[in-house]
mmCIF file of C-alpha atoms in Angstrom:
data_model
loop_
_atom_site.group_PDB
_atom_site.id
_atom_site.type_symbol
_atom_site.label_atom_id
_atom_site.label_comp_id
_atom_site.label_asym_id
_atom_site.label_seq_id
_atom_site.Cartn_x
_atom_site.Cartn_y
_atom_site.Cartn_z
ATOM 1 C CA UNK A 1123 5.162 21.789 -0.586
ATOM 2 C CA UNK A 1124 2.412 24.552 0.336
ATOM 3 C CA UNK A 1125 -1.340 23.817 2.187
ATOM 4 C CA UNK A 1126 -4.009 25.506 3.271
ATOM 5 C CA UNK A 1127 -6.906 24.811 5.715
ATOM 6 C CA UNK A 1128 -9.949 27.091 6.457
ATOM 7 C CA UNK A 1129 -12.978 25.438 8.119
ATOM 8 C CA UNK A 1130 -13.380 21.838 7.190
ATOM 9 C CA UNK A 1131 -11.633 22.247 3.728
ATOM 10 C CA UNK A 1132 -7.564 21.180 3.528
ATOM 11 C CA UNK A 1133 -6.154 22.195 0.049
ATOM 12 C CA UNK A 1134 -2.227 20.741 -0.383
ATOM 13 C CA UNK A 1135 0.304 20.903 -3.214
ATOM 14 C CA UNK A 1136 3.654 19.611 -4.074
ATOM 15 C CA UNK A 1137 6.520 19.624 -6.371
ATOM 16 C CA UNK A 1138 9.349 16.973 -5.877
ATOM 17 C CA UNK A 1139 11.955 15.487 -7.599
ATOM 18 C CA UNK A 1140 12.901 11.799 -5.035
ATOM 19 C CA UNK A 1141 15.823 11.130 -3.467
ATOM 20 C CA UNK A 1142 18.391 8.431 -4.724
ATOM 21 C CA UNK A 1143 20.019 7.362 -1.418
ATOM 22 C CA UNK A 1144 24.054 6.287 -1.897
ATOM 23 C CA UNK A 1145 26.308 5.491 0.808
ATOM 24 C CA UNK A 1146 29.990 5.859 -0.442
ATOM 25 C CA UNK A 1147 30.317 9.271 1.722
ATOM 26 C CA UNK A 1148 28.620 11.108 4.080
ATOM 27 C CA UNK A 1149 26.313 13.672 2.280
ATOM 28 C CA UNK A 1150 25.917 12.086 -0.936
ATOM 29 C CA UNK A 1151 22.052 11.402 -1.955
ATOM 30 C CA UNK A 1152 20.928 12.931 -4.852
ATOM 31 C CA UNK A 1153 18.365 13.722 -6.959
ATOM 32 C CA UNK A 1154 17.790 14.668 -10.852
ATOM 33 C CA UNK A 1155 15.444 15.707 -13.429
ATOM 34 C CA UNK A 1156 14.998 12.276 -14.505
ATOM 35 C CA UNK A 1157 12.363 11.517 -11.914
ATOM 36 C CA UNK A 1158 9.289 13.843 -10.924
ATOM 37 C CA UNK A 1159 6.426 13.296 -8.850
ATOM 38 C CA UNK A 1160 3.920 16.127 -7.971
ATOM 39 C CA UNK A 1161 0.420 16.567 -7.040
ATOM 40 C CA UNK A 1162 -2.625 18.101 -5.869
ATOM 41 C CA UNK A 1163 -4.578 17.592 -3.006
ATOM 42 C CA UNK A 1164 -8.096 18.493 -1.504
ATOM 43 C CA UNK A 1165 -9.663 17.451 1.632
ATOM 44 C CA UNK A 1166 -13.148 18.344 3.431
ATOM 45 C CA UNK A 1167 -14.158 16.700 6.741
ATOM 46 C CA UNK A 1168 -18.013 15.603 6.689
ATOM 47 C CA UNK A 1169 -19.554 13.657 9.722
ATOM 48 C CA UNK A 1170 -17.592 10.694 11.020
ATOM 49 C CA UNK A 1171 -14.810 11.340 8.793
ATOM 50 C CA UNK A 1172 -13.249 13.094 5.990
ATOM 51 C CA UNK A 1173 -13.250 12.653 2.183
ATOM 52 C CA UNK A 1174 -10.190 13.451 0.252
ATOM 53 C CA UNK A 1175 -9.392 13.437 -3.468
ATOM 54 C CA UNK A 1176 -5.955 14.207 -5.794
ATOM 55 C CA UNK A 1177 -4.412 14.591 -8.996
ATOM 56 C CA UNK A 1178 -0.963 13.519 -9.825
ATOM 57 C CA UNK A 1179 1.966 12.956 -12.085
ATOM 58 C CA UNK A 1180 5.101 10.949 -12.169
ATOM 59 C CA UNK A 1181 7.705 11.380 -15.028
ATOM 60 C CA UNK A 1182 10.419 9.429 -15.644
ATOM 61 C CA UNK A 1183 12.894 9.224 -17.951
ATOM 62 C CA UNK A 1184 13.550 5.553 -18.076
ATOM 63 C CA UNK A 1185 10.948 2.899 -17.182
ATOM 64 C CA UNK A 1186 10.647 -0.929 -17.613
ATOM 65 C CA UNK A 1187 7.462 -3.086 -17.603
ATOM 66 C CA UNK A 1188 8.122 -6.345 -18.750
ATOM 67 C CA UNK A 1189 7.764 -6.063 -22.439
ATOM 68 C CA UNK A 1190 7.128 -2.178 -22.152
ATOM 69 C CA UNK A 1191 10.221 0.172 -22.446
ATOM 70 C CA UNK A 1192 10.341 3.881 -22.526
ATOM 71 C CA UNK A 1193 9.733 7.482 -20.609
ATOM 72 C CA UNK A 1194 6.755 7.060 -18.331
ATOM 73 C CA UNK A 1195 4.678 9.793 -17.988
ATOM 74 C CA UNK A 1196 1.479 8.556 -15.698
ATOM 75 C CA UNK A 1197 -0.985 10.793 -14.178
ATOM 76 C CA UNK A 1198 -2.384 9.009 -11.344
ATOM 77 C CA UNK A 1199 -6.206 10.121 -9.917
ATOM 78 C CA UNK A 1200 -7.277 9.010 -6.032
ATOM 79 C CA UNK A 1201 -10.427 9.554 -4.287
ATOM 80 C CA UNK A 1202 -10.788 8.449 -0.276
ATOM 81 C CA UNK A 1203 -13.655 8.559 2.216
ATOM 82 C CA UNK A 1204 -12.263 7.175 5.528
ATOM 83 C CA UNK A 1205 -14.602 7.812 8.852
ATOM 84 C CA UNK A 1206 -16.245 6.441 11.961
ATOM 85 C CA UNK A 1207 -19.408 6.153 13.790
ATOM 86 C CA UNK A 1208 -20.250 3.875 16.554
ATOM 87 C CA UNK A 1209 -18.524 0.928 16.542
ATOM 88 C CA UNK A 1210 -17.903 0.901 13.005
ATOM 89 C CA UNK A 1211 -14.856 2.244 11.055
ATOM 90 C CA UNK A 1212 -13.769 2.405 7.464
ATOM 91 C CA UNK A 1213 -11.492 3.403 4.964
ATOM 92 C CA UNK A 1214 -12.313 3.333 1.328
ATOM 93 C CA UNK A 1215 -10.100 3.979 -1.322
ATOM 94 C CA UNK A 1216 -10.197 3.766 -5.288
ATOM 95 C CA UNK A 1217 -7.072 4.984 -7.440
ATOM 96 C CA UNK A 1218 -7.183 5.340 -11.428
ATOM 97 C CA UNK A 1219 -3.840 5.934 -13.607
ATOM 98 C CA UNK A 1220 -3.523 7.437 -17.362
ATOM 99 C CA UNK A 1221 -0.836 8.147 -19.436
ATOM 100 C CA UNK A 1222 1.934 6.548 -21.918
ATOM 101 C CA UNK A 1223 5.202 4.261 -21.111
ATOM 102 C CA UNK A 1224 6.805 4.840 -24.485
ATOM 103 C CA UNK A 1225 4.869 3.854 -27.196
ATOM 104 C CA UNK A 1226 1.974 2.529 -24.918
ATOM 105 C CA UNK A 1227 -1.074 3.809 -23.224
ATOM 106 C CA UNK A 1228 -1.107 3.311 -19.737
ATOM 107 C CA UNK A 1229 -4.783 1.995 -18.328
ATOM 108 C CA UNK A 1230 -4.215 0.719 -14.752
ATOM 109 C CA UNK A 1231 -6.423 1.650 -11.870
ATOM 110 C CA UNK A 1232 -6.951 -0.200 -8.006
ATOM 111 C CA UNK A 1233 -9.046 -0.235 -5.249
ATOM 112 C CA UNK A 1234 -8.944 -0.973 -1.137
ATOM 113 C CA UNK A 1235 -10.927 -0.906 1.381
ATOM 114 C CA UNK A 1236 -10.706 -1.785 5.246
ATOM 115 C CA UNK A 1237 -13.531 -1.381 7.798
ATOM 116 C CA UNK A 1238 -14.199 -2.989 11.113
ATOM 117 C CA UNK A 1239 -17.086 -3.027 14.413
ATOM 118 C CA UNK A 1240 -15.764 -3.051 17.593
ATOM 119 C CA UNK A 1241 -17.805 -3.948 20.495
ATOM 120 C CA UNK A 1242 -16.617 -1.614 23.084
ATOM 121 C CA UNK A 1243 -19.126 -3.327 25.693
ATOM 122 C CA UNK A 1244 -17.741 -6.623 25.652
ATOM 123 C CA UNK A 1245 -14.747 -7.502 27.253
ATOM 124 C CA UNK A 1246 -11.588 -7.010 25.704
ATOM 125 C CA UNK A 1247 -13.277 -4.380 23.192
ATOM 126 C CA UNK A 1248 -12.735 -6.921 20.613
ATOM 127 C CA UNK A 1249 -12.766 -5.582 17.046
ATOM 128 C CA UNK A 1250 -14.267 -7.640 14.019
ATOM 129 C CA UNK A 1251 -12.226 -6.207 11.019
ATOM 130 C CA UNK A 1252 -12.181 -7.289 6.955
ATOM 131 C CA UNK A 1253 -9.840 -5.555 4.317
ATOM 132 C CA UNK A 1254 -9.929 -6.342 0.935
ATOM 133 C CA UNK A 1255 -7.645 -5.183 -2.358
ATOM 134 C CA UNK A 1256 -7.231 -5.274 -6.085
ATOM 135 C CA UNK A 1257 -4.633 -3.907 -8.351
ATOM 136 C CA UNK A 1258 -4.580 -4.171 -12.256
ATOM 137 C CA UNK A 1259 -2.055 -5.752 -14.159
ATOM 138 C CA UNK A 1260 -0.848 -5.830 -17.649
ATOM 139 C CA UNK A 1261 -3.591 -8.868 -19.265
ATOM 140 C CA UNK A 1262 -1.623 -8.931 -22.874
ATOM 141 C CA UNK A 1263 1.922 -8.520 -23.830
ATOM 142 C CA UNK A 1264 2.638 -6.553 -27.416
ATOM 143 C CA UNK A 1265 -1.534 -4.809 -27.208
ATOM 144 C CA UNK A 1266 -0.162 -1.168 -26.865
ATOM 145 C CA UNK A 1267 -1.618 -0.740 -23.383
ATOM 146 C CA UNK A 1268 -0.203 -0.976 -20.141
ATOM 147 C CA UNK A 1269 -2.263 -2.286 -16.831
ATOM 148 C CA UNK A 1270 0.071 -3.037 -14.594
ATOM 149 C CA UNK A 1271 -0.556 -0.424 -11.760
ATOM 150 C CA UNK A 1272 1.881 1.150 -10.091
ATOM 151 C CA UNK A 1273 1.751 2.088 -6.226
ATOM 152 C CA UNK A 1274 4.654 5.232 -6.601
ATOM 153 C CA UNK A 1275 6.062 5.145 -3.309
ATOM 154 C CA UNK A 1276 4.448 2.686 -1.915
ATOM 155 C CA UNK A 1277 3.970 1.929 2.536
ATOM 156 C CA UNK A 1278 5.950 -1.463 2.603
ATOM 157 C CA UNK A 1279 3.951 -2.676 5.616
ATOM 158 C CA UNK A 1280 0.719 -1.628 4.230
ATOM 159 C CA UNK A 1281 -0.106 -5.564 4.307
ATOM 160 C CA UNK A 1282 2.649 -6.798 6.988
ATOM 161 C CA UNK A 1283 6.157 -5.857 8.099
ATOM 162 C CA UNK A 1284 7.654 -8.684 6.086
ATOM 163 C CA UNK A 1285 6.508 -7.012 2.950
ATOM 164 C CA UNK A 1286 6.668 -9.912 0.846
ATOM 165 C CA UNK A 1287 4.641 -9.026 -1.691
ATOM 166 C CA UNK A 1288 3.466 -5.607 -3.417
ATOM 167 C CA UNK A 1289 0.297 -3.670 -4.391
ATOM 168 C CA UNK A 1290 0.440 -5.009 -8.283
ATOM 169 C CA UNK A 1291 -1.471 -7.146 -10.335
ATOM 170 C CA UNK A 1292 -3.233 -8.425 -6.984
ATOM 171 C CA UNK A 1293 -6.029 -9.412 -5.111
ATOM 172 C CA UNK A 1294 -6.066 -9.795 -1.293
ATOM 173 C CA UNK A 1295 -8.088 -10.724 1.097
ATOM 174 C CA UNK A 1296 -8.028 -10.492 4.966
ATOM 175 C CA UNK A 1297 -10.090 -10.927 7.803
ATOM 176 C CA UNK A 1298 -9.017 -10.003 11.343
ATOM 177 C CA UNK A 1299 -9.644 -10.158 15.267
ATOM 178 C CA UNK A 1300 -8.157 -7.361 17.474
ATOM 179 C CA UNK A 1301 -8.455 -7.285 20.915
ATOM 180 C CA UNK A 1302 -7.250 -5.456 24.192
ATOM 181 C CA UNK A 1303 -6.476 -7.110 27.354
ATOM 182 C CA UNK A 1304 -5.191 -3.819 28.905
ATOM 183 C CA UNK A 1305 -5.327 -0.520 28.085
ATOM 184 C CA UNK A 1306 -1.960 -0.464 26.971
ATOM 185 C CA UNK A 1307 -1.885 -3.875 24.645
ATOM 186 C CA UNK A 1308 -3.542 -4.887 21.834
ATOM 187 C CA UNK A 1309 -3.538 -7.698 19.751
ATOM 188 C CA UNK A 1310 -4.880 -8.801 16.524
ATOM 189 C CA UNK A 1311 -4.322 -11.906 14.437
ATOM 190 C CA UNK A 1312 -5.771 -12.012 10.900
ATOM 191 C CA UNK A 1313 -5.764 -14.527 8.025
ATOM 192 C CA UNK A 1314 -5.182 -13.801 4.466
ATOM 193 C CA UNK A 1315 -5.375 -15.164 1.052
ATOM 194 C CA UNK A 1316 -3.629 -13.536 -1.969
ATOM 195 C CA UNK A 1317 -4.457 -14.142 -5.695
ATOM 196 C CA UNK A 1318 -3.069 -12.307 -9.060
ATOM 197 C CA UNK A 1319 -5.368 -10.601 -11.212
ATOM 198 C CA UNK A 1320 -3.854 -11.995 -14.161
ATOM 199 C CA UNK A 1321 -1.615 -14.640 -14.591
ATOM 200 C CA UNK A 1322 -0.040 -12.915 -17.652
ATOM 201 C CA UNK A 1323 1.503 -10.100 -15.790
ATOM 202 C CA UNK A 1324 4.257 -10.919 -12.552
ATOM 203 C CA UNK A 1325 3.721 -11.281 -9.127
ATOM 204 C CA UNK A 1326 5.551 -8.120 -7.429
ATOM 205 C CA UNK A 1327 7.256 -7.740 -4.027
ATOM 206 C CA UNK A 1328 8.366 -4.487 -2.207
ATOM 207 C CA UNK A 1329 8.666 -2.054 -3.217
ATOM 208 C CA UNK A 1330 7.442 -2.754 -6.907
ATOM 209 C CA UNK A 1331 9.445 -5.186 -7.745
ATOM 210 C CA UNK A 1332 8.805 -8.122 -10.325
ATOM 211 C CA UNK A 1333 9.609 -12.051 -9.039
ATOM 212 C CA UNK A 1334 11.411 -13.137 -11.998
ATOM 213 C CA UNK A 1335 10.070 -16.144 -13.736
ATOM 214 C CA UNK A 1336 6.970 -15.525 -12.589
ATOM 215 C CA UNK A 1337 4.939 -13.997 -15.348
ATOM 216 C CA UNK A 1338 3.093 -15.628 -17.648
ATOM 217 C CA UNK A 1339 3.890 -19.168 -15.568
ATOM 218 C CA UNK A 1340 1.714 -20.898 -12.994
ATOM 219 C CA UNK A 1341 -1.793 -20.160 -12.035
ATOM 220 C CA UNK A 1342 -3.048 -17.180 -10.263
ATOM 221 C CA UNK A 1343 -2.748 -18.130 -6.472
ATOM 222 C CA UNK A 1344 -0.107 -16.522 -4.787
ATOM 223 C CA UNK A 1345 -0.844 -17.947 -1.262
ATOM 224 C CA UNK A 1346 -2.092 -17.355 2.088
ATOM 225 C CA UNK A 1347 -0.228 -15.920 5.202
ATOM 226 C CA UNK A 1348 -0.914 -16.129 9.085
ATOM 227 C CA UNK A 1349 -0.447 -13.086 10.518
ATOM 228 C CA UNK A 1350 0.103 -11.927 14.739
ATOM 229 C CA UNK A 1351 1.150 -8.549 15.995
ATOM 230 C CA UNK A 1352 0.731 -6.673 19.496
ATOM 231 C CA UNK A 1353 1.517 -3.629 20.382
ATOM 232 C CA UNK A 1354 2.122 -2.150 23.629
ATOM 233 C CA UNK A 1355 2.530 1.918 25.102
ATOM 234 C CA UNK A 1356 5.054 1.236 27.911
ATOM 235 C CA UNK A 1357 4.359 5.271 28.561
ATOM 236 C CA UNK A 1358 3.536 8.367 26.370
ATOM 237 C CA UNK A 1359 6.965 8.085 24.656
ATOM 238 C CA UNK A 1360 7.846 4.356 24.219
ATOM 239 C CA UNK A 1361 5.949 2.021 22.400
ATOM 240 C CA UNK A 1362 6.634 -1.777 21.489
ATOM 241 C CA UNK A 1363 5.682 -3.877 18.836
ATOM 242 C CA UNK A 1364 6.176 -8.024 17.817
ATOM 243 C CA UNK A 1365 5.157 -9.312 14.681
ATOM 244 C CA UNK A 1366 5.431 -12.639 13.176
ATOM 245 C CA UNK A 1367 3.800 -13.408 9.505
ATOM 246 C CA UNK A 1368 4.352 -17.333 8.044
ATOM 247 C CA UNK A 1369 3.933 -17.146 4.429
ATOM 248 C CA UNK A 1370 2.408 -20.565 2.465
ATOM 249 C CA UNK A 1371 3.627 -19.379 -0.695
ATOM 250 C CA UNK A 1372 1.046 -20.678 -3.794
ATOM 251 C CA UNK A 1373 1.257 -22.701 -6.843
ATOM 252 C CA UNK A 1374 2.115 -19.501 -9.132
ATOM 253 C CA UNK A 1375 5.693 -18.850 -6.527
ATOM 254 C CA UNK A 1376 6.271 -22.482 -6.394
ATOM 255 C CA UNK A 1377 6.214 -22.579 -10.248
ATOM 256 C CA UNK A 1378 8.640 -19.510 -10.488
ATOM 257 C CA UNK A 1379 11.375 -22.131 -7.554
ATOM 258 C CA UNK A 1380 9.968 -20.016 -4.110
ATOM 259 C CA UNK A 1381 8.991 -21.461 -1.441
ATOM 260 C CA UNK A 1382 7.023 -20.759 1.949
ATOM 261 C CA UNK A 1383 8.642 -17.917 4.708
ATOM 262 C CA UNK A 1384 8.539 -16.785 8.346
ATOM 263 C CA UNK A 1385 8.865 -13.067 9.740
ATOM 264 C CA UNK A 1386 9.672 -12.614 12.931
ATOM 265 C CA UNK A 1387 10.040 -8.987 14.344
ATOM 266 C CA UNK A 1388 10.148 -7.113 17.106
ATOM 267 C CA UNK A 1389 10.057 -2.849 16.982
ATOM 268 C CA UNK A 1390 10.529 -0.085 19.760
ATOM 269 C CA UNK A 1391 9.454 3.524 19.430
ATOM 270 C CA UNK A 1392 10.262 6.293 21.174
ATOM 271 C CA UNK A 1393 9.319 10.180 20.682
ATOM 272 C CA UNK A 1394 8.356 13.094 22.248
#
C-alpha cells in the first residue's frame, strides 16, 4: 500500500492478496495466490467536498454465480463526489464492473446516493435525510453474461447493523429523521423499502451471500424494515450506541420459507 498527497490531489495504490481467518491455533490465518484484489486510487478536494475515482481488479481462482462457474477475473471502476454546503450534505456514488467468470462476460454496475438538509436553527438541529440504491443482477440464466454485481468486501452495516440483506441485485429506498437533543446524543429513525432488480437472479445477505431458493421464485419485493439508532459521546474516548431494526420480510423471502426479524443491539467504543 503506497499514497501520496500534494495540495488538494491524494493519489493511493495497493496490492493485496485477503486474509482467510481460521481458528484451530493461535497464528494461523492465511492467505494465497488464489485470491487478489488491487487498485488504484485518485482523489482531489474541490469546494464543499472532494471527488474521488479508482480502478480495480479482483482475481480469483474459483467463483460461483448461480449457473456461472469458473476463475473470475473482474475489473471493477468507481467514481464518488461526496461534499457539503449549508445545510445540505451528500454523497454520490456510481460503480461499473467488466470482465469474465469462466466462459462469461461479466456486465454488472451500481449506484448510491445519500444526501440530507439539516436545519441547524431549529431546535434539535433536526436533519431531513433520503438514501437511495441499486445493484444489477444476473436478468438471464445460460446468455453468456453475468450481472450480478458484486460489492468485494463489502461494509456489513452499510444499510443497518443487522445486515440482513446485501448490496446485490437490489433496490433500496430510505428516508430518515435525525435529531439532537444534546450535544452529545443523536437520534435518527428512518423507514425503508427494499425491492430486487430482477426476480431471476437471488436475493443476497451479508456479506454476498445468496438466500437459497430464492432465485427465480416469488416476485421482486423483498420488504420493508423500521429502523432506530442513537448514539451518544459519554467523553472524547467512549462512545455508545443502541440499535434496533424489525424486518417485514416480502413476498419474494416468504416464497423462499423466511419470515419477518428483529435486531436489537447495543455497542460501546472506546479509543484514544
Amino acid at each position: 500500500w503506497v499514497d501520496w498527497s500534494r495540495g488538494p490531489w491524494t493519489l493511493a495504490g495497493v496490492i493485496s492478496q485477503p486474509v482467510q481467518y481460521a481458528d484451530a491455533e493461535a497464528f494461523d490465518d492465511t492467505s494465497s495466490g488464489h485470491v487478489r484484489l488491487d487498485f488504484a486510487r485518485v482523489e482531489r478536494k474541490v469546494f464543499g467536498g472532494a471527488v474521488s475515482a479508482y480502478a480495480g481488479r479482483l482475481a480469483r481462482s474459483t467463483a460461483r454465480y448461480g449457473d456461472v462457474v469458473g476463475q473470475e477475473d473482474r475489473q471493477v471502476y468507481d467514481l464518488r463526489y461526496t461534499g457539503k454546503a449549508g445545510g445540505l450534505d451528500w454523497d454520490l456514488e456510481t460503480m461499473a464492473q467488466r470482465g469474465e467468470v469462466g466462459s462469461s462476460d461479466v456486465r454488472a454496475w451500481a449506484a448510491g446516493a445519500r444526501g440530507g438538509w439539516t436545519f441547524a436553527g431549529v431546535p434539535w438541529s433536526p436533519r431531513l435525510g433520503l438514501q437511495g440504491d441499486l445493484a444489477s443482477g444476473d436478468a438471464r440464466k445460460g446468455d453468456g453474461r453475468l450481472g450480478t454485481f458484486n460489492p468485494l468486501y463489502p461494509n456489513a452495516a452499510y444499510f443497518t447493523r443487522a445486515g440482513y440483506t446485501g448490496y446485490a441485485n437490489i433496490a433500496h429506498l430510505k428516508p430518515s429523521v435525525t435529531v439532537a437533543p444534546t450535544g452529545k446524543l443523536t437520534v435518527m429513525a428512518a423507514l425503508a423499502g427494499q425491492w430486487r432488480r430482477t426476480s431471476a437472479d437471488a436475493i443476497y445477505g451479508q456479506p454476498f451471500a445468496a438466500y437459497a431458493g430464492t432465485a427465480g421464485q416469488g416476485g421482486r419485493w423483498t420488504g420493508a424494515y423500521g429502523h432506530l439508532r442513537a448514539d451518544y459521546a459519554f467523553n472524547r474516548s467512549l462512545t455508545g450506541t443502541v440499535e434496533a431494526v424489525h424486518f417485514e420480510a416480502g413476498s419474494a423471502l416468504r416464497a423462499a420459507g423466511r419470515d419477518d426479524s428483529d435486531y436489537l443491539g447495543v455497542e460501546l467504543k472506546y479509543g484514544w
